[in-house]
Coordinates of C-alpha atoms and ligand atoms in Angstrom, one line a residue:
M1 CA -8.3 -26.5 5.2
M2 CA -7.7 -24.2 2.3
K3 CA -6.4 -20.8 3.2
K4 CA -8.5 -17.8 2.4
I5 CA -7.3 -15.5 -0.4
A6 CA -6.0 -12.0 0.3
C7 CA -5.3 -9.8 -2.7
T8 CA -4.1 -6.2 -2.9
G9 CA -2.7 -3.8 -5.5
I10 CA 0.2 -1.5 -4.9
K11 CA 0.4 1.7 -6.9
P12 CA 3.9 2.5 -7.9
T13 CA 4.1 6.1 -6.7
G14 CA 6.9 7.9 -4.9
T15 CA 9.3 7.1 -2.1
P16 CA 7.8 4.9 0.6
H17 CA 7.9 6.3 4.1
I18 CA 7.6 5.0 7.7
G19 CA 3.8 5.8 7.6
N20 CA 3.4 3.5 4.5
F21 CA 5.4 0.9 6.3
F22 CA 3.4 0.7 9.5
G23 CA 0.1 1.6 7.8
A24 CA 0.1 -0.6 4.8
I25 CA 3.2 -2.7 4.2
K26 CA 3.6 -4.4 7.6
P27 CA 0.0 -5.3 8.1
A28 CA -0.2 -6.7 4.6
L29 CA 2.9 -8.8 5.2
E30 CA 1.5 -10.1 8.5
L31 CA -1.6 -11.3 6.5
T32 CA 0.6 -13.5 4.3
R33 CA 1.1 -15.8 7.2
H34 CA -2.5 -16.7 7.4
Y35 CA -3.8 -16.1 3.9
D36 CA -3.0 -17.2 0.5
A37 CA -1.7 -13.8 -0.6
R38 CA -1.6 -12.2 -4.1
Y39 CA 0.1 -8.9 -4.1
F40 CA 0.7 -7.0 -7.4
I41 CA 1.9 -3.8 -8.7
A42 CA -1.0 -1.9 -10.3
D43 CA 1.0 -0.4 -13.1
Y44 CA -1.9 0.2 -15.5
H45 CA -3.7 2.0 -12.7
A46 CA -0.6 4.2 -12.4
L47 CA -0.6 5.0 -16.1
N48 CA -3.7 7.1 -15.7
A49 CA -1.6 9.8 -13.9
M50 CA 2.0 8.9 -14.9
K51 CA 2.8 9.3 -18.5
D52 CA 6.5 9.4 -18.3
P53 CA 7.9 6.0 -19.2
V54 CA 11.1 6.3 -17.2
S55 CA 9.4 7.3 -14.0
L56 CA 6.8 4.6 -14.4
K57 CA 9.4 2.0 -14.8
Q58 CA 11.6 3.3 -12.1
N59 CA 8.7 3.6 -9.6
T60 CA 7.6 0.0 -10.4
F61 CA 11.1 -1.3 -9.5
E62 CA 11.2 0.9 -6.4
V63 CA 7.9 -0.3 -5.1
A64 CA 8.7 -3.9 -5.8
A65 CA 12.1 -3.6 -4.2
T66 CA 10.5 -1.9 -1.2
W67 CA 8.0 -4.7 -0.6
L68 CA 10.6 -7.4 -1.2
A69 CA 13.1 -5.7 1.1
C70 CA 10.4 -5.3 3.8
G71 CA 9.9 -9.1 3.7
L72 CA 7.5 -10.0 1.0
D73 CA 8.5 -13.5 0.0
P74 CA 7.8 -14.4 -3.6
Q75 CA 8.2 -18.1 -2.8
H76 CA 5.4 -18.0 -0.4
S77 CA 3.1 -15.3 -1.9
L78 CA 2.2 -14.4 -5.5
V79 CA 4.0 -11.3 -6.4
Y80 CA 3.3 -9.9 -9.9
R81 CA 2.7 -7.0 -12.2
Q82 CA -0.9 -6.3 -13.2
S83 CA 0.2 -5.6 -16.8
Q84 CA 1.7 -9.1 -17.1
V85 CA -1.6 -10.7 -16.3
P86 CA -3.7 -9.7 -19.3
E87 CA -6.6 -11.8 -18.2
T88 CA -7.3 -8.9 -15.9
F89 CA -8.2 -6.9 -18.9
D90 CA -10.5 -9.5 -20.4
L91 CA -12.4 -9.5 -17.1
A92 CA -12.4 -5.7 -16.9
I93 CA -14.1 -5.4 -20.3
M94 CA -16.6 -8.0 -19.3
L95 CA -17.3 -6.1 -16.1
L96 CA -17.8 -2.9 -17.9
A97 CA -21.0 -4.4 -19.3
F98 CA -22.3 -4.8 -15.8
T99 CA -21.2 -1.4 -14.4
A100 CA -23.6 1.4 -14.2
K101 CA -22.2 4.6 -15.5
G102 CA -24.0 6.4 -12.7
M103 CA -22.0 4.5 -10.2
M104 CA -18.8 5.6 -11.8
N105 CA -20.0 9.2 -11.7
R106 CA -20.2 8.9 -7.9
A107 CA -16.6 7.6 -7.5
H108 CA -14.7 9.9 -5.1
A109 CA -11.5 10.4 -7.2
Y110 CA -13.5 11.3 -10.3
K111 CA -16.0 13.5 -8.4
A112 CA -13.1 15.4 -6.7
M113 CA -11.6 16.2 -10.1
V114 CA -14.9 17.3 -11.5
Q115 CA -15.4 19.5 -8.4
A116 CA -11.9 21.0 -8.7
N117 CA -12.5 21.8 -12.4
T118 CA -15.9 23.3 -11.7
D119 CA -14.5 25.5 -8.9
A120 CA -11.8 26.7 -11.2
G121 CA -14.3 27.5 -14.0
R122 CA -13.0 24.8 -16.3
D123 CA -14.9 22.2 -18.2
P124 CA -16.0 19.6 -15.6
D125 CA -14.1 16.8 -17.4
D126 CA -11.0 18.7 -18.0
G127 CA -8.0 16.4 -17.6
V128 CA -10.2 13.4 -16.9
N129 CA -9.3 10.3 -18.9
M130 CA -11.3 7.1 -19.2
G131 CA -8.7 5.3 -17.2
L132 CA -9.5 7.5 -14.3
F133 CA -13.2 7.3 -14.9
T134 CA -13.2 3.5 -15.1
Y135 CA -10.6 3.0 -12.4
P136 CA -13.0 1.1 -10.1
V137 CA -13.8 -1.4 -12.8
L138 CA -10.2 -2.3 -13.4
M139 CA -9.7 -2.6 -9.7
A140 CA -12.7 -4.9 -9.5
A141 CA -11.2 -7.1 -12.2
D142 CA -7.9 -7.3 -10.3
I143 CA -9.8 -8.5 -7.3
L144 CA -12.5 -10.7 -8.8
L145 CA -10.2 -12.5 -11.1
F146 CA -8.6 -14.4 -8.1
D147 CA -11.7 -15.3 -6.2
T148 CA -10.4 -13.0 -3.5
D149 CA -11.9 -13.3 0.0
V150 CA -10.3 -10.2 1.6
V151 CA -8.7 -7.1 0.3
P152 CA -6.3 -5.3 2.7
V153 CA -6.6 -1.6 1.9
G154 CA -6.7 1.8 3.5
Q155 CA -9.9 3.6 4.4
D156 CA -9.6 5.7 1.1
Q157 CA -10.3 2.5 -0.9
A158 CA -13.5 1.6 0.9
Q159 CA -15.7 3.0 -1.8
H160 CA -13.8 1.1 -4.5
L161 CA -14.5 -2.1 -2.5
E162 CA -18.2 -1.4 -2.3
M163 CA -18.2 -0.9 -6.1
T164 CA -16.4 -4.2 -6.6
A165 CA -19.0 -6.0 -4.5
D166 CA -21.8 -4.2 -6.4
I167 CA -20.4 -5.2 -9.8
A168 CA -19.8 -8.8 -8.7
Q169 CA -23.4 -9.0 -7.4
S170 CA -24.8 -7.6 -10.7
V171 CA -23.0 -10.4 -12.6
N172 CA -24.1 -13.1 -10.2
H173 CA -27.6 -11.8 -10.2
N174 CA -27.8 -11.8 -14.0
Y175 CA -26.6 -15.4 -14.4
G176 CA -28.4 -16.6 -11.3
K177 CA -25.3 -18.1 -9.7
E178 CA -22.1 -17.1 -7.9
L179 CA -19.8 -16.7 -10.8
L180 CA -17.7 -14.2 -8.9
K181 CA -16.9 -14.2 -5.2
V182 CA -18.0 -11.1 -3.4
P183 CA -14.9 -9.9 -1.5
Q184 CA -14.6 -8.3 1.9
P185 CA -12.5 -5.2 2.5
L186 CA -10.0 -5.4 5.3
I187 CA -9.5 -1.7 6.3
Q188 CA -6.1 -1.1 7.8
E189 CA -6.3 2.5 8.9
N190 CA -6.5 4.1 12.3
T191 CA -4.9 1.1 14.1
H192 CA -1.5 2.3 12.8
T193 CA -1.6 6.1 12.3
V194 CA 2.0 7.2 12.3
T195 CA 3.0 10.6 13.5
G196 CA 5.1 12.8 11.1
L197 CA 7.9 15.1 11.9
D198 CA 5.5 17.9 12.8
G199 CA 3.1 15.9 14.9
R200 CA 0.5 15.6 12.1
K201 CA -0.3 12.3 10.4
M202 CA 2.8 11.3 8.4
S203 CA 1.9 12.0 4.8
K204 CA 3.6 13.1 1.6
S205 CA 1.1 16.0 1.2
Y206 CA 2.2 17.4 4.6
N207 CA 5.9 17.1 3.7
N208 CA 6.6 15.6 7.1
T209 CA 7.7 12.1 6.2
I210 CA 10.7 9.9 7.1
P211 CA 11.5 7.7 4.0
I212 CA 12.1 4.0 5.0
F213 CA 15.4 3.6 3.2
L214 CA 17.3 6.9 4.0
E215 CA 20.9 6.3 4.6
S216 CA 22.1 6.5 8.2
K217 CA 23.4 10.0 8.2
K218 CA 20.3 11.4 6.5
L219 CA 18.1 9.4 8.8
R220 CA 19.8 11.0 11.8
Q221 CA 19.5 14.5 10.3
I222 CA 15.8 14.1 9.7
I223 CA 15.1 12.7 13.2
M224 CA 16.8 15.8 14.6
K225 CA 14.1 17.8 12.9
I226 CA 11.2 16.3 14.8
V227 CA 9.2 19.0 16.4
T228 CA 9.2 19.1 20.3
N229 CA 8.0 21.5 22.9
S230 CA 10.4 23.8 24.8
Q231 CA 10.7 21.9 28.0
T232 CA 14.2 22.1 29.6
V233 CA 16.4 19.0 30.2
E234 CA 15.6 18.8 33.9
E235 CA 11.8 18.9 33.5
P236 CA 9.9 15.6 33.6
K237 CA 8.2 15.0 30.3
D238 CA 5.1 13.2 29.1
P239 CA 5.9 10.5 26.5
D240 CA 2.3 10.4 25.3
Q241 CA 2.5 14.1 24.2
C242 CA 5.7 13.7 22.3
N243 CA 6.4 13.2 18.6
I244 CA 9.6 11.4 19.3
Y245 CA 8.1 8.8 21.6
S246 CA 5.2 8.3 19.3
L247 CA 7.7 7.1 16.6
Y248 CA 9.8 5.3 19.2
K249 CA 7.0 3.0 20.3
L250 CA 6.5 1.7 16.8
F251 CA 10.0 0.2 16.7
A252 CA 10.5 -0.6 20.4
N253 CA 9.7 -3.8 22.4
E254 CA 7.9 -3.6 25.7
Q255 CA 11.1 -3.4 27.7
Q256 CA 12.5 -0.6 25.6
K257 CA 9.3 1.3 25.8
K258 CA 9.2 1.1 29.5
A259 CA 12.8 2.2 29.9
L260 CA 12.4 5.3 27.8
R261 CA 9.1 6.2 29.4
Q262 CA 10.9 6.2 32.8
R263 CA 13.6 8.5 31.5
Y264 CA 10.9 10.9 30.2
E265 CA 9.0 10.9 33.4
S266 CA 11.9 11.2 35.8
G267 CA 13.3 14.3 34.1
G268 CA 17.0 14.9 33.3
M269 CA 16.7 13.8 29.7
G270 CA 16.7 16.4 26.9
W271 CA 15.1 16.2 23.5
G272 CA 18.4 15.7 21.8
Q273 CA 19.0 12.5 23.8
A274 CA 15.5 11.2 23.1
K275 CA 16.1 11.8 19.4
Q276 CA 19.4 9.9 19.6
E277 CA 17.6 7.0 21.3
L278 CA 15.0 7.0 18.5
Y279 CA 17.7 7.2 15.8
D280 CA 19.7 4.2 17.4
L281 CA 16.6 2.1 17.4
M282 CA 15.4 3.0 14.0
E283 CA 18.8 2.5 12.5
Q284 CA 18.9 -0.9 14.1
S285 CA 15.6 -2.0 12.6
L286 CA 15.9 -0.3 9.2
A287 CA 19.5 -1.0 8.3
P288 CA 19.0 -4.6 7.2
M289 CA 16.0 -3.7 5.1
R290 CA 17.9 -0.8 3.6
K291 CA 20.8 -3.1 2.7
K292 CA 18.4 -5.5 1.0
Y293 CA 16.7 -2.6 -0.8
Q294 CA 20.0 -1.3 -2.2
E295 CA 20.9 -4.8 -3.4
L296 CA 17.6 -5.2 -5.2
I297 CA 17.4 -1.7 -6.7
N298 CA 20.9 -2.1 -8.1
N299 CA 19.8 -5.3 -9.9
T300 CA 16.5 -4.5 -11.6
D301 CA 16.9 -7.5 -13.9
H302 CA 16.5 -9.7 -10.8
I303 CA 13.3 -7.8 -9.8
D304 CA 12.1 -8.2 -13.3
E305 CA 12.6 -11.9 -13.0
I306 CA 10.8 -12.2 -9.7
L307 CA 7.8 -10.3 -11.1
T308 CA 7.8 -12.2 -14.4
T309 CA 7.9 -15.6 -12.6
G310 CA 5.1 -14.4 -10.3
S311 CA 3.0 -13.2 -13.2
E312 CA 3.3 -16.6 -14.9
K313 CA 2.0 -18.3 -11.8
A314 CA -0.8 -15.8 -11.5
R315 CA -1.8 -16.3 -15.1
E316 CA -2.3 -20.0 -14.5
I317 CA -5.0 -19.2 -12.0
A318 CA -6.3 -16.3 -14.1
T319 CA -6.6 -18.3 -17.3
R320 CA -8.7 -20.9 -15.7
K321 CA -11.1 -18.3 -14.3
I322 CA -11.4 -16.4 -17.5
S323 CA -12.1 -19.6 -19.6
F324 CA -14.8 -20.6 -17.0
L325 CA -16.4 -17.1 -17.1
K326 CA -16.3 -16.9 -20.9
K327 CA -18.2 -20.2 -21.2
E328 CA -20.7 -19.1 -18.6
I329 CA -21.5 -15.8 -20.4
G330 CA -21.7 -17.3 -23.8
I331 CA -18.4 -16.0 -25.3
G332 CA -15.8 -18.6 -26.3
Ligands
LIG401 N1 -6.6 1.6 -5.8 C1 -5.5 1.1 -5.0 C2 -4.8 2.3 -4.4 O1 -4.9 3.4 -4.8 C3 -4.6 0.3 -5.7 C4 -5.2 -1.0 -6.3 C5 -5.4 -1.2 -7.6 C6 -5.8 -2.0 -5.6 N2 -6.0 -2.4 -7.8 C7 -6.3 -3.0 -6.5 C8 -5.9 -2.3 -4.2 C9 -6.9 -4.1 -6.1 C10 -6.6 -3.5 -3.8 C11 -7.1 -4.4 -4.8 O2 -4.1 2.1 -3.4

């Protein structure tokens, strides 16, 4: 049986942290075992907000190195750059003709900017570029180009997926046949909410993150900053009310979890010791990935090669789809 197709775009932004790893990267990598996966770097999407060429390039390499170091296998899955598959832009232009402007007006990201401008007494469209406004159309093109069955994304992308389905249906309706496959979102959030240093959800905007590839010494330093209560060493402690254990259980196997729980509950273990346990375990799981990341990021030509090879393979599929669609719609 043919495997179903999973496709997702990764925006090249900022240093990836443990929350990204468990919330997005790991579940997406698990999917590659059962799906025919196409994972790409959405660099044109990033351009809407990132106009500095050095940062854009560097972030692209960093995010590619991150996914590869975490285990994305370019032999097994398609890994490419959006910008290197120009058929995406053919399709995006085509889709624009089927996208209601009113629908774009309702897109959360755009609406939030308009609201912020209005609140600040600025022109509603201040700082809004057409890349931002039409963001959902380019995203729909990314997805629909590959006859995608499922799109693994966070909850924040749910509306974009609804719009993708809506646009695909408009096209299919117009031509009276299924030219575009209507994809399903695969929402990844809530199952893997990761606690940050201060007990809130780990997020860049809370400044409470642990970057994935911190070198050992820095990793230990940051773990020592995890917020705990003021219980004494002797007191028995509740692992389920503890930010340290909450991170520990993400990395631990059943046995390790049970052992540490016992130490919490029987008393006699201080927070410093619990942090040391967490550090040892995290260091053990993260060190091999960190090493791989360092090797990759020190050889960006190699990353470039991987992305270019992947893009060529992706284009073979994309070119067929675009020729088919052009014939169907009466262009070319
Ligand atoms: N909008 C997505 C994000 O912000 C990135 C993205 C671009 C994407 N194109 C996509 C995700 C296609 C899934 C499918 O994270």
